[in-house]
Short mmCIF file of C-alpha atoms in Angstrom, two decimals:
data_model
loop_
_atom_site.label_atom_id
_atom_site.label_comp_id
_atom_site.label_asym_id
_atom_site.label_seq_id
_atom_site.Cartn_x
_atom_site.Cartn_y
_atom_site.Cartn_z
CA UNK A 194 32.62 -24.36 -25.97
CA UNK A 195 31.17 -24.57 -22.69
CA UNK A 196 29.78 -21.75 -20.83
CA UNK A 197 32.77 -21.23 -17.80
CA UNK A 198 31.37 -20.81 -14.36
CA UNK A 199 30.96 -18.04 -13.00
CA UNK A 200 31.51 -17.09 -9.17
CA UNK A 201 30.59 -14.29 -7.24
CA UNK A 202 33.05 -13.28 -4.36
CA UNK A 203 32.05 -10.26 -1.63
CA UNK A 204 35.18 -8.24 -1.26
CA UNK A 205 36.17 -5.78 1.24
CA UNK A 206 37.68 -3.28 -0.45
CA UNK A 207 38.74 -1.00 2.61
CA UNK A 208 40.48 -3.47 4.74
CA UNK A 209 44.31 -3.42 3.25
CA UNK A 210 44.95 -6.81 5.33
CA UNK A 211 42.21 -8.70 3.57
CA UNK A 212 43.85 -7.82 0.01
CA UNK A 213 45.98 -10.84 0.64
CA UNK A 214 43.60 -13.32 2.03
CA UNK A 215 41.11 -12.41 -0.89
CA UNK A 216 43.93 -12.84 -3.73
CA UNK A 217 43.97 -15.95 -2.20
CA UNK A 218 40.63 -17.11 -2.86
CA UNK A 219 40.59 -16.04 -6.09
CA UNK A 220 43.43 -18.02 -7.67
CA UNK A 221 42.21 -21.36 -7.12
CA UNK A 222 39.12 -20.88 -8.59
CA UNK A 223 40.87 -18.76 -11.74
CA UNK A 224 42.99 -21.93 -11.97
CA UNK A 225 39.78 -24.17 -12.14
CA UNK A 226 38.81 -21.97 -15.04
CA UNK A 227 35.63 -19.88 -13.07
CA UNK A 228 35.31 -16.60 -14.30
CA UNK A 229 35.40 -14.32 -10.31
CA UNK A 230 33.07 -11.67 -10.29
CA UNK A 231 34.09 -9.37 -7.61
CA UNK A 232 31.20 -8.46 -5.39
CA UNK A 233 32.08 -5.13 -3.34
CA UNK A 234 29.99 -5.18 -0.48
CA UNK A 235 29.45 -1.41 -0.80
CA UNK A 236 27.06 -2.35 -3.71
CA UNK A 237 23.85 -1.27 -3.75
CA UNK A 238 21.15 -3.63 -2.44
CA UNK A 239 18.97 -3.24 -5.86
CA UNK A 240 21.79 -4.90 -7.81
CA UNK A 241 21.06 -8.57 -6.54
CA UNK A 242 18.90 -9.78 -8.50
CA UNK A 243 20.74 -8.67 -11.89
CA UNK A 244 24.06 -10.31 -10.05
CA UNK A 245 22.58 -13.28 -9.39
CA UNK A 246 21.36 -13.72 -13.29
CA UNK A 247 24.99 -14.19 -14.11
CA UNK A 248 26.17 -16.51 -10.70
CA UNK A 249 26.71 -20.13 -11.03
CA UNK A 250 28.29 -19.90 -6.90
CA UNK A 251 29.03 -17.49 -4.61
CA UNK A 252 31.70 -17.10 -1.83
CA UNK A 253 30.78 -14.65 1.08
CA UNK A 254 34.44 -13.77 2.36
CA UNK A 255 35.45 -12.60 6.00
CA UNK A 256 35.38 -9.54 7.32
CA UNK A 257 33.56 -7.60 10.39
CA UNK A 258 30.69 -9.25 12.32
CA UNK A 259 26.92 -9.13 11.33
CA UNK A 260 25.09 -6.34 13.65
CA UNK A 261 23.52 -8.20 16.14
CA UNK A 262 20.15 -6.16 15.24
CA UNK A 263 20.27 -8.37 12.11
CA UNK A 264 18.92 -11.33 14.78
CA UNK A 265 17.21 -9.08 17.14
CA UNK A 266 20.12 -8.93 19.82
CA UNK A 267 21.61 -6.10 21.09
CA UNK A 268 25.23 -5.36 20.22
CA UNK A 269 27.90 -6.58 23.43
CA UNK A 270 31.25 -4.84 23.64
CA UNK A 271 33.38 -7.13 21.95
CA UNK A 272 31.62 -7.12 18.61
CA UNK A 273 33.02 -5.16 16.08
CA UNK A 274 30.54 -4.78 13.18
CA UNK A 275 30.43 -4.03 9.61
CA UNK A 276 29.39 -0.85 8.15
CA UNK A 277 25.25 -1.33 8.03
CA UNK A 278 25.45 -1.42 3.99
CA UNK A 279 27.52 -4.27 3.96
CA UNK A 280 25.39 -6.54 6.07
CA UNK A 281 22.57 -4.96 4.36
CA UNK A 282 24.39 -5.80 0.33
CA UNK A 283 25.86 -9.50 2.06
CA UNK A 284 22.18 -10.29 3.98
CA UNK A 285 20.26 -8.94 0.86
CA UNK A 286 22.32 -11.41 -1.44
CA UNK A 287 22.61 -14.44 0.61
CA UNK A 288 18.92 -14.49 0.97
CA UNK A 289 18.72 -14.27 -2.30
CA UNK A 290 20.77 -16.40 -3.29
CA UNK A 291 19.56 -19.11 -0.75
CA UNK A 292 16.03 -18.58 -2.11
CA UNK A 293 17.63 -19.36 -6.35
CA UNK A 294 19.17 -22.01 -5.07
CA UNK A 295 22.70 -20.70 -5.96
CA UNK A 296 25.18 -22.69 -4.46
CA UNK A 297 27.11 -20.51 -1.37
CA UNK A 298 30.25 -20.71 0.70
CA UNK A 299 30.45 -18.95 3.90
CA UNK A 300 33.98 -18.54 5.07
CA UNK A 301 34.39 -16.33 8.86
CA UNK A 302 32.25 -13.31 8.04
CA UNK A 303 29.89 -15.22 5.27
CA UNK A 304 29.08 -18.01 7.57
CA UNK A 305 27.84 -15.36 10.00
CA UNK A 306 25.88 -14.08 6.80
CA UNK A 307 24.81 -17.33 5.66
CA UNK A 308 23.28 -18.18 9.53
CA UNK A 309 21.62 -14.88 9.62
CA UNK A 310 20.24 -15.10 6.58
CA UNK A 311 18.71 -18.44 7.13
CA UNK A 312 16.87 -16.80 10.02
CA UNK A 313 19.49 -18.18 12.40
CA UNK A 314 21.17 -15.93 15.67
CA UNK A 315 25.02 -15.67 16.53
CA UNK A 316 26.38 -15.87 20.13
#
């Protein structure tokens, strides 16, 4: 039998209103028969590169914005960031992953994550 893919998804695990959204994301892919591996974004930066052993895709989910220090900026009023060890866990793995050539899917958040970690800036 064939190995079943297997796809990483960052998950916010404090934000009660994303439980929905992220539920959500999961089921079509459980339906395509991908095994989800559920990526808290509280996880420690040293973990990447045994997480990304096992990845076949990866899905970096919505969520607060990426500190503008990220991309050398300063931080305007309206910008409500994420806790620095979630940029630092998203950053660390879509780098990463970028670099393996794992297949990635920015949605909100993770397209902010995917720019900045492609050495792109956010206005």
């Amino acid at each position: 039998m064939a190995r079943r893919p297997r796809i990483g998804v960052t998950l916010e695990l404090d934000d009660p209103i994303l439980v929905p959204v992220e539920r959500n994301l999961r089921e079509p892919l459980i339906a395509e028969d991908a095994v989800v591996v559920a990526l808290p974004r509280d996880t420690p930066v040293g973990d990447i590169p045994d997480l990304l052993e096992d990845l076949d895709g990866l899905i970096l989910t919505g969520g607060a914005d990426v500190d503008p220090a990220h991309y050398g900026e300063e931080r305007h009023e309206t910008v409500e960031t994420a806790p620095a060890p979630h940029d630092d866990f998203e950053l660390g793995l879509a780098r990463a992953a970028l670099e393996q050539g794992v297949p990635i899917l920015g949605i909100c958040r993770g397209s902010q994550v995917l720019a900045v970690a492609d050495g792109g800036r956010l206005v």
